[in-house]
CSV table of C-alpha atoms in Angstrom, one decimal:
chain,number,residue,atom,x,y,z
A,1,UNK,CA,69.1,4.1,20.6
A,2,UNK,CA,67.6,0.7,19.7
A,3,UNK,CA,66.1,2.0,16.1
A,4,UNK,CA,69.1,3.9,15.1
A,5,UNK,CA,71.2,0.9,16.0
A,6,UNK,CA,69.0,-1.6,13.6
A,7,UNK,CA,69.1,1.1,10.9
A,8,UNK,CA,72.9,0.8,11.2
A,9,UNK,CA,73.0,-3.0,11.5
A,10,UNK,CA,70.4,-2.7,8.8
A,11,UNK,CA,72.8,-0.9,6.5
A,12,UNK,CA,76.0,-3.2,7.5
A,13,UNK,CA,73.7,-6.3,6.1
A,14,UNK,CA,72.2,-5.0,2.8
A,15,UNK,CA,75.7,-4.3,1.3
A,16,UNK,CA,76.4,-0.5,1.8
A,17,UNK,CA,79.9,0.3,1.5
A,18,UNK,CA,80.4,4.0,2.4
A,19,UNK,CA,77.6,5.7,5.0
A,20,UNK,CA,77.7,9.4,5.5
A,21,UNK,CA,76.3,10.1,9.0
A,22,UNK,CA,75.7,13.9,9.5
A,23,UNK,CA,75.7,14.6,13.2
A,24,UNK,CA,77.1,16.9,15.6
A,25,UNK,CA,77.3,14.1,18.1
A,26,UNK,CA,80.3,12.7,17.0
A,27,UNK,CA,81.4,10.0,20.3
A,28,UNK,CA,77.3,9.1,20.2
A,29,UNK,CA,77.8,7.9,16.7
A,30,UNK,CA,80.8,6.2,16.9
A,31,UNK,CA,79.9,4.4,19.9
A,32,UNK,CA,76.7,3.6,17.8
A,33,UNK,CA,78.9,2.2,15.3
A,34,UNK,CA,80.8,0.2,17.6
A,35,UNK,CA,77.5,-1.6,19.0
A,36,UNK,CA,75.8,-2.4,16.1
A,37,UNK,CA,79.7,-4.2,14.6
A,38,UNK,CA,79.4,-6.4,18.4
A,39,UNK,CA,76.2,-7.3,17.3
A,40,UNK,CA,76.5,-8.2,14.2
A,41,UNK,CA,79.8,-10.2,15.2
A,42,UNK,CA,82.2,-7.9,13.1
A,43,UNK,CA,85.3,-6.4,14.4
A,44,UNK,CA,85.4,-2.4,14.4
A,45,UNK,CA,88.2,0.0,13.4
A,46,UNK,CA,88.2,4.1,13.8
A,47,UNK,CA,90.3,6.4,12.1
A,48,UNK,CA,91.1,9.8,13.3
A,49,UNK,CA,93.5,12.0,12.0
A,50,UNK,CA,95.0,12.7,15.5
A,51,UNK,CA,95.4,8.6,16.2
A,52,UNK,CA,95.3,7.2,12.4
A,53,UNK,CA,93.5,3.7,12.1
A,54,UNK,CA,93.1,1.8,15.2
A,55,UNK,CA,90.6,-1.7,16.5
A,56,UNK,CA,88.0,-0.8,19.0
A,57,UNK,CA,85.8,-4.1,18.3
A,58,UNK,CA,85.7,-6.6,20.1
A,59,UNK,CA,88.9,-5.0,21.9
A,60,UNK,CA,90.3,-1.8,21.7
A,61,UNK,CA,94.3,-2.4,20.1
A,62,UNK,CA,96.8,-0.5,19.4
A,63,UNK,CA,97.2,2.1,16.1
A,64,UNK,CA,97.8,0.5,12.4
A,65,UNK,CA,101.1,1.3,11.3
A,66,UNK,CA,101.0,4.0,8.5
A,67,UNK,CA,97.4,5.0,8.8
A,68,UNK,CA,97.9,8.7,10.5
A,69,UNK,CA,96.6,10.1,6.4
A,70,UNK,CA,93.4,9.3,5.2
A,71,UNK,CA,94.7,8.5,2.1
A,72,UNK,CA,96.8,5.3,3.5
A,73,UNK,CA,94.2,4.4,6.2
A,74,UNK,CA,91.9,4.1,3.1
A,75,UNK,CA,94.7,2.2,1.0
A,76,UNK,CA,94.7,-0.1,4.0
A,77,UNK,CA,90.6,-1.1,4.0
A,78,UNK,CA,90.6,-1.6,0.6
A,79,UNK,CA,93.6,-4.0,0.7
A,80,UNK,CA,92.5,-5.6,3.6
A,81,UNK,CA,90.4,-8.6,2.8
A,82,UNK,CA,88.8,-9.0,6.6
A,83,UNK,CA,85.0,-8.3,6.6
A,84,UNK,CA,85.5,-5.5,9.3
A,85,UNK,CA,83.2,-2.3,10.0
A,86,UNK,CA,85.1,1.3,10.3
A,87,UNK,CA,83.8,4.2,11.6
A,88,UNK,CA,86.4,7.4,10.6
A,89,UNK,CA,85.6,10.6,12.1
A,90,UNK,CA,85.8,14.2,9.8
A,91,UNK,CA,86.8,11.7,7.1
A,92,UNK,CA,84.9,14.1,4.4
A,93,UNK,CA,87.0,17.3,5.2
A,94,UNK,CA,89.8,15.6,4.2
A,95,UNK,CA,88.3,14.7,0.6
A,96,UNK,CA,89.5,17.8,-1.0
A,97,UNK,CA,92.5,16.1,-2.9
A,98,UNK,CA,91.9,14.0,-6.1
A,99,UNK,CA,94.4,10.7,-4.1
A,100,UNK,CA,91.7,10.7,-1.4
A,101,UNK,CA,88.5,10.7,-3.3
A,102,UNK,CA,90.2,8.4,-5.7
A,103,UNK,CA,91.3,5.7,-2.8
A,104,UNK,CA,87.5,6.3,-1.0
A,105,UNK,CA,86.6,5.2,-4.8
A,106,UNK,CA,88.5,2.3,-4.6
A,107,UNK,CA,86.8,1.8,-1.0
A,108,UNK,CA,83.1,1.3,-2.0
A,109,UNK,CA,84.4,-1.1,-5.1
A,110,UNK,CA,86.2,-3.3,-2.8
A,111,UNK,CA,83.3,-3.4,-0.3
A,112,UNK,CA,80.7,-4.1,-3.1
A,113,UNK,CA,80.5,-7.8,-3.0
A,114,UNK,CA,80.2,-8.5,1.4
A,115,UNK,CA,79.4,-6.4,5.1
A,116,UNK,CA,82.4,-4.0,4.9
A,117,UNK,CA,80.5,-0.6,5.3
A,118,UNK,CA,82.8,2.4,6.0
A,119,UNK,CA,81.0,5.1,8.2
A,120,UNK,CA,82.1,8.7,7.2
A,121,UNK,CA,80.9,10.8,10.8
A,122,UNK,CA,81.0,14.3,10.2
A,123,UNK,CA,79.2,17.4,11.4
A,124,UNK,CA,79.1,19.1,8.3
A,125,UNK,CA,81.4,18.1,5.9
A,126,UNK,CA,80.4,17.2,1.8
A,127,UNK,CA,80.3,14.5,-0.3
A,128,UNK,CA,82.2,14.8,-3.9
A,129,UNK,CA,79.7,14.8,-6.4
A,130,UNK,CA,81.7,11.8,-7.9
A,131,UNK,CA,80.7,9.9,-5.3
A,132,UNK,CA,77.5,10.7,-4.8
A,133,UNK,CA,76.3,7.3,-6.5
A,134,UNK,CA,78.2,5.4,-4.3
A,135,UNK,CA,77.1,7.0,-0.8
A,136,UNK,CA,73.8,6.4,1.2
A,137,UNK,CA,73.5,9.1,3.6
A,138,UNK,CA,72.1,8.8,7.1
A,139,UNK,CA,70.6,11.4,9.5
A,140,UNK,CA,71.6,10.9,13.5
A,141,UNK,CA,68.5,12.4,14.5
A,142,UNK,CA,68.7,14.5,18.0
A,143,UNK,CA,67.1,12.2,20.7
A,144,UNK,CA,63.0,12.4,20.9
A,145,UNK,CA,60.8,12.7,24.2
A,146,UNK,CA,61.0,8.9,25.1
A,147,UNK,CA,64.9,8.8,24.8
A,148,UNK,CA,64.8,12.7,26.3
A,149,UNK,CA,62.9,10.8,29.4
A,150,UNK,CA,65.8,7.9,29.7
A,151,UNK,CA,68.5,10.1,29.3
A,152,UNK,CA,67.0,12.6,32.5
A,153,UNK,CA,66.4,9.2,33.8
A,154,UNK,CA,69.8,7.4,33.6
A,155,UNK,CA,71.9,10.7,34.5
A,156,UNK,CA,70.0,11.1,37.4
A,157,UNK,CA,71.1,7.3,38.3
A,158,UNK,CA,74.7,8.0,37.9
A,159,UNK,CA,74.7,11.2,39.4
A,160,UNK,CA,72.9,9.5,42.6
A,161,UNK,CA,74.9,6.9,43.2
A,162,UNK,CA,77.7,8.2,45.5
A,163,UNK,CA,75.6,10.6,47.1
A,164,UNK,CA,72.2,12.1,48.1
A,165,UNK,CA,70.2,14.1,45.8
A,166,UNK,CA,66.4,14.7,45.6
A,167,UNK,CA,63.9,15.1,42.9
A,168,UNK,CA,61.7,18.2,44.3
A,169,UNK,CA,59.2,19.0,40.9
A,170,UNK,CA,55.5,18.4,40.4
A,171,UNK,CA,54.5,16.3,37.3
A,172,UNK,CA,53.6,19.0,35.3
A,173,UNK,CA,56.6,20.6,36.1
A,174,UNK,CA,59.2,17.4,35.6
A,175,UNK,CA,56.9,17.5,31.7
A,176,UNK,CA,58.3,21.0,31.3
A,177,UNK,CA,61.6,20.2,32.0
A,178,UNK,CA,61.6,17.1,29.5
A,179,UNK,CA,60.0,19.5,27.0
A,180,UNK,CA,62.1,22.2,27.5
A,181,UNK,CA,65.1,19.8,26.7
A,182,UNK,CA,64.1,18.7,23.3
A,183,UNK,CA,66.5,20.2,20.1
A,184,UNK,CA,69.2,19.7,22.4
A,185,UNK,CA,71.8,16.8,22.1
A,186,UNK,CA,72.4,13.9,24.3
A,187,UNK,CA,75.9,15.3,25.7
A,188,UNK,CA,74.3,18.4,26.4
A,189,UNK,CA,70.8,16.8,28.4
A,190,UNK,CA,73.3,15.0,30.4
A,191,UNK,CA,75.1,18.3,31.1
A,192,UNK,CA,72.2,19.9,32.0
A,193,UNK,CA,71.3,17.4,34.2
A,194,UNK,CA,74.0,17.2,36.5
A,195,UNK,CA,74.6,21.3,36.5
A,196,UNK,CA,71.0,21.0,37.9
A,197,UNK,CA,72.1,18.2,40.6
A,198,UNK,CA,74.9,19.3,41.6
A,199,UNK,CA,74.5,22.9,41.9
A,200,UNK,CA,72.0,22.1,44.9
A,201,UNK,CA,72.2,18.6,45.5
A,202,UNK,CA,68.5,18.4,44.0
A,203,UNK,CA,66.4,18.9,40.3
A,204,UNK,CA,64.0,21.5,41.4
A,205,UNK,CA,61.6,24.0,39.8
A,206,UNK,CA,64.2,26.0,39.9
A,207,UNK,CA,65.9,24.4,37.0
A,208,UNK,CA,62.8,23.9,34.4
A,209,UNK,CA,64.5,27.2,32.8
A,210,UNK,CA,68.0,26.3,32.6
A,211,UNK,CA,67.5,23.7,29.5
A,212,UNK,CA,65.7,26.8,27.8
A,213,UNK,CA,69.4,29.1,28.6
A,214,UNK,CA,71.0,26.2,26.9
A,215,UNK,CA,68.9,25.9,23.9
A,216,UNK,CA,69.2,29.5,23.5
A,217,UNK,CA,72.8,30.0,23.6
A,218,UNK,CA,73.3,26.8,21.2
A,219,UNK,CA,70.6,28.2,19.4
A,220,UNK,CA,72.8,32.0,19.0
A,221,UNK,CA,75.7,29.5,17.5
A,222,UNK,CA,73.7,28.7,14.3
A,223,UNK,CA,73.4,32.2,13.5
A,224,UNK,CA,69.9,32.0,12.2
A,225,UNK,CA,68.1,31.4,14.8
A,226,UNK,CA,67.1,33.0,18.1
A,227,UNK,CA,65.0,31.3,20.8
A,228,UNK,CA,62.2,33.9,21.9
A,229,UNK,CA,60.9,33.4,25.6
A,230,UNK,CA,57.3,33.2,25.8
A,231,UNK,CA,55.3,35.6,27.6
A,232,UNK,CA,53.4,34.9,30.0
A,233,UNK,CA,50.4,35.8,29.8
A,234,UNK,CA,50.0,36.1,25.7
A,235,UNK,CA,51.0,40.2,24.9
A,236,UNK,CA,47.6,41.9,24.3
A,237,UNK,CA,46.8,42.1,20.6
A,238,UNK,CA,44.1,44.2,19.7
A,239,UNK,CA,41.9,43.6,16.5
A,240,UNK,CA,42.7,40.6,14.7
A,241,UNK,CA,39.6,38.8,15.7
A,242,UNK,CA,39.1,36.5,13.3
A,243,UNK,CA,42.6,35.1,13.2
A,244,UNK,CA,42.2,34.8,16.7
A,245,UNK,CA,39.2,32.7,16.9
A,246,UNK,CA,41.2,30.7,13.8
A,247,UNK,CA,44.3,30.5,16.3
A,248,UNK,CA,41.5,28.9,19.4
A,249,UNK,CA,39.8,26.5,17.4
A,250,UNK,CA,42.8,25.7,15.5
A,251,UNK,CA,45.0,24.9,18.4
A,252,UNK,CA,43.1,21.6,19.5
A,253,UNK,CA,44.4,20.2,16.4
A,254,UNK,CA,47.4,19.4,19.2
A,255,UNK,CA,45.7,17.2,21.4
A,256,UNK,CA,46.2,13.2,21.4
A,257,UNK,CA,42.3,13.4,20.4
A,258,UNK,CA,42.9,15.3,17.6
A,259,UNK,CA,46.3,13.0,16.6
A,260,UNK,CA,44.0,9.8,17.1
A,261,UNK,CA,41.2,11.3,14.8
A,262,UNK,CA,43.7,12.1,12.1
A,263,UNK,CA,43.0,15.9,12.2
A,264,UNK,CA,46.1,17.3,10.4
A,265,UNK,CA,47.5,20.6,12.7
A,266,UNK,CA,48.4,24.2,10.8
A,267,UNK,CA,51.0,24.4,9.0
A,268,UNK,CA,51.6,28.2,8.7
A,269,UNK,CA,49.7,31.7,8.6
A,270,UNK,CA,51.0,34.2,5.7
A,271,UNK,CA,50.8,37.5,7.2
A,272,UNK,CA,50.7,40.6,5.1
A,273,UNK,CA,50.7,44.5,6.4
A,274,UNK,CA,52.3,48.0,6.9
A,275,UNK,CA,55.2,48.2,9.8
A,276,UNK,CA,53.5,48.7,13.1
A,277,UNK,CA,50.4,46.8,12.3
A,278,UNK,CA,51.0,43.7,14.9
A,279,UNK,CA,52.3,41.2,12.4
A,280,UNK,CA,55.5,40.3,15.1
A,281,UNK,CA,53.4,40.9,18.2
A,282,UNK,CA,51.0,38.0,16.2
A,283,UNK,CA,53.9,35.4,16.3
A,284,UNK,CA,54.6,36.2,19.7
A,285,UNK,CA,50.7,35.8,20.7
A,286,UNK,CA,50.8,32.6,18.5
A,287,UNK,CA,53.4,30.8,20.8
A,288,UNK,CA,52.1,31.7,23.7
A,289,UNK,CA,48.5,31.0,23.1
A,290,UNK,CA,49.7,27.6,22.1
A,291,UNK,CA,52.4,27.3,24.6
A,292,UNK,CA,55.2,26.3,22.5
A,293,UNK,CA,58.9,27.2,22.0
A,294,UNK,CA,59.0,30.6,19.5
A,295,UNK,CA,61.9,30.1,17.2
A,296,UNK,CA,63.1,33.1,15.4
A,297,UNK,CA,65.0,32.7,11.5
A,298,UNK,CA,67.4,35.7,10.6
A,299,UNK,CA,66.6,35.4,6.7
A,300,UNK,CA,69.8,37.7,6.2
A,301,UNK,CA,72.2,35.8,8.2
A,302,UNK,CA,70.7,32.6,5.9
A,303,UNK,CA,72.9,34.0,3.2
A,304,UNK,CA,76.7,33.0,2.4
A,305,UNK,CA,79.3,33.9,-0.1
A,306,UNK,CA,79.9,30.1,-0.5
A,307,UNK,CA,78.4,27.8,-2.8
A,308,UNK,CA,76.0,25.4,-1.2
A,309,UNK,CA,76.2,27.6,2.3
A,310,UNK,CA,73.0,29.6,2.2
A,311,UNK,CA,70.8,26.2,1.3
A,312,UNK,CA,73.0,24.2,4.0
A,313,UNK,CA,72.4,27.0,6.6
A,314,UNK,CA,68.6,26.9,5.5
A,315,UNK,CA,68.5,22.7,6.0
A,316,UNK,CA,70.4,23.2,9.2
A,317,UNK,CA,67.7,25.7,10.4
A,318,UNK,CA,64.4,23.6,9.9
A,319,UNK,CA,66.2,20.4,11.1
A,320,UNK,CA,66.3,22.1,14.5
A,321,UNK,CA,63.3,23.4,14.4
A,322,UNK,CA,61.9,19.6,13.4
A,323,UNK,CA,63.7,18.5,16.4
A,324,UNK,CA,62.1,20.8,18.7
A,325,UNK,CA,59.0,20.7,17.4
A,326,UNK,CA,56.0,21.3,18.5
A,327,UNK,CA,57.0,25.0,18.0
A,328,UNK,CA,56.6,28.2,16.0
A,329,UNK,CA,59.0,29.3,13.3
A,330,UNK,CA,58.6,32.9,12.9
A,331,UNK,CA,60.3,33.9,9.8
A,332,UNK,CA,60.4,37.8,9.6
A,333,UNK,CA,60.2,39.7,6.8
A,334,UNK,CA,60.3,36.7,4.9
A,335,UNK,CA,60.1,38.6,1.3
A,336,UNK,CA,63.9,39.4,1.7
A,337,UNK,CA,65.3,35.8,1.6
A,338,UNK,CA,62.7,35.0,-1.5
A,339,UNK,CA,62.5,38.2,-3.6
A,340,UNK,CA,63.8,37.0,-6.8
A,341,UNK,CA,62.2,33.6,-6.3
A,342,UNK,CA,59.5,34.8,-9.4
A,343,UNK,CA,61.3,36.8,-11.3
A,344,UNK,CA,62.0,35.6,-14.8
A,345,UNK,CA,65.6,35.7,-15.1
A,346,UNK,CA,67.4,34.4,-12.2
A,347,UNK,CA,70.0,36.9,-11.2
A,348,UNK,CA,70.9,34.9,-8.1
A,349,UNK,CA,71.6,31.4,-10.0
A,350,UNK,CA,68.1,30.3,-8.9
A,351,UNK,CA,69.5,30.1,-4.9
A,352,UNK,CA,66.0,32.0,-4.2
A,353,UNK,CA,64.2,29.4,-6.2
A,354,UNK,CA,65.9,26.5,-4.6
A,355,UNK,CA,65.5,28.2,-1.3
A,356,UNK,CA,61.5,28.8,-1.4
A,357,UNK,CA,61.0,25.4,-2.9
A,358,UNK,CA,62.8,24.4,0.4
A,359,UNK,CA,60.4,26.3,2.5
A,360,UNK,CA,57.0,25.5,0.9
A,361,UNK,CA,58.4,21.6,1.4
């Protein structure tokens, strides 16, 4: 939490008026939010459309008057001459009328000259392209293994405190857990956590698999992605014997010797063929050789009758594979989503362009 909350402060001191955080961790941010304004000595105000525009920093106060639209909560920063810090939650959902964009407008000109930043937190809402120049957006990336560790750590703590419990896991197993928990978010660790306490009054071997149910049911929710257990011991492949002394010597690319020599690891094996030749059974045998999480992209359910769906669906898909990584993306049948990609006259509106460029980045 310490770097994201210098990043925020960060952003509060240099001037920024409006912030975009995307992030399905909505309280996380806010409360974020909230820190970096006590630290920075700056009162904080939220708006929600359920409880309009309210003070949380230093205290929390009672709701401004008027405020319950976006469109007068906005009217009200922009008047207000305090140097305060607001955080307002699904803010860009409720930017589809021309009076809202215009008074978020008026926002970022008022808050040009000192600290006032407005943070819009949303999970998945857009920007107007009018105000593009006039928003920095910022990533709340999903917590990595250090903050994974604290999290296990400080849940455990709390969980303890009133009662009895016991940690009953070797080393390598407690590492499994831990790994086994990254892509998820910090609500859900803590949740899988204390199901794991208090089911049995102890964290166990027992529950080094129940992160991976997690991941795999919030994995289902995307749509595009499925979480493939790995077998154990890697399926039998036969043939393939070069890509399979490729696949040994490549995977010490992993270890910290490798990191601390600079040795860069794969990046991705092209696989051509007839149905029936192995080419799935080879992404299955890739993960498990390696011993990483096998991630599994729907290239058809990547595609939406919305403009700007298929690309977001397609961002939202490698961001949670970058959060779980190490893994293996196994895109199947990956011609489908990029058929028209070469073609010389772009029947899709160049969506197949736009969408391999995203890939090959």
């Amino acid at each position: 939490m310490a770097e994201l909350l210098d990043d925020l402060k960060l952003l509060i001191r240099t001037r920024h008026a409006i912030v975009t955080v995307r992030t399905l961790e909505e309280e996380y941010a806010a409360r974020t939010v909230r820190q970096a304004g006590r630290e920075l000595g700056l009162p904080v105000l939220e708006w929600s459309l359920g409880e309009g525009l309210r003070r949380t920093v230093p205290t929390a106060g009672d709701t401004i008057g008027g405020t319950d639209k976006l469109v007068t909560a906005l009217k009200f920063m922009s008047s207000n001459d305090s140097i305060n810090v607001y955080a307002v939650r699904d803010g860009l959902r409720h930017l589809g009328n021309a009076a809202a964009e215009r008074a978020l407008r008026d926002v970022a000109t008022a808050f040009t000259h000192d600290s006032r930043t407005v943070f819009m937190i949303d999970p998945a809402g857009d920007v107007p392209a009018s105000l593009h120049p006039l928003t920095v957006p910022f990533e709340m990336p999903l917590p990595d293994a250090d903050e994974i560790h604290e999290l296990v750590k400080s849940t455990f703590r709390e969980l303890t405190r009133f009662g009895e419990a016991d940690v009953d896991m070797s080393r390598r197993q407690f590492n499994q857990f831990l790994t086994n928990l990254r892509g998820l978010t910090r609500m859900e660790i803590s949740q899988v956590v204390a199901d794991a306490v208090l089911g049995d009054g102890k964290l166990s071997a027992d529950d080094v698999e129940k992160a991976i149910e997690i991941k795999r049911q919030r994995l289902r929710q995307t749509g595009v992605l499925d979480y493939i257990p790995p077998s154990e011991p890697p399926p039998s492949v036969g043939g393939m014997a070069n890509l399979r002394k490729w696949l040994e010597r490549r995977s010490r690319a992993f270890t910290p010797e490798a990191k601390k020599y600079g040795l860069a690891p794969p990046k991705g094996i092209l696989m051509l063929g007839v149905q029936g030749c192995g080419k799935s059974l080879m992404a299955r045998f890739v993960a498990a050789r390696w011993k990483m999480p096998l991630l599994r992209m729907d290239v058809g359910a990547l595609y939406d009758k919305y403009v700007g769906e298929t690309e977001r669906h397609l961002r939202q898909a490698f961001s949670v594979c970058s959060s779980m990584a190490p893994c293996v993306l196994w895109i199947d049948e990956v011609e489908k989503a990029f058929a028209s990609a070469g073609a010389g006259a772009e029947a899709d509106g160049g969506l197949s362009k736009r969408m391999f460029g995203q890939l090959l980045t």
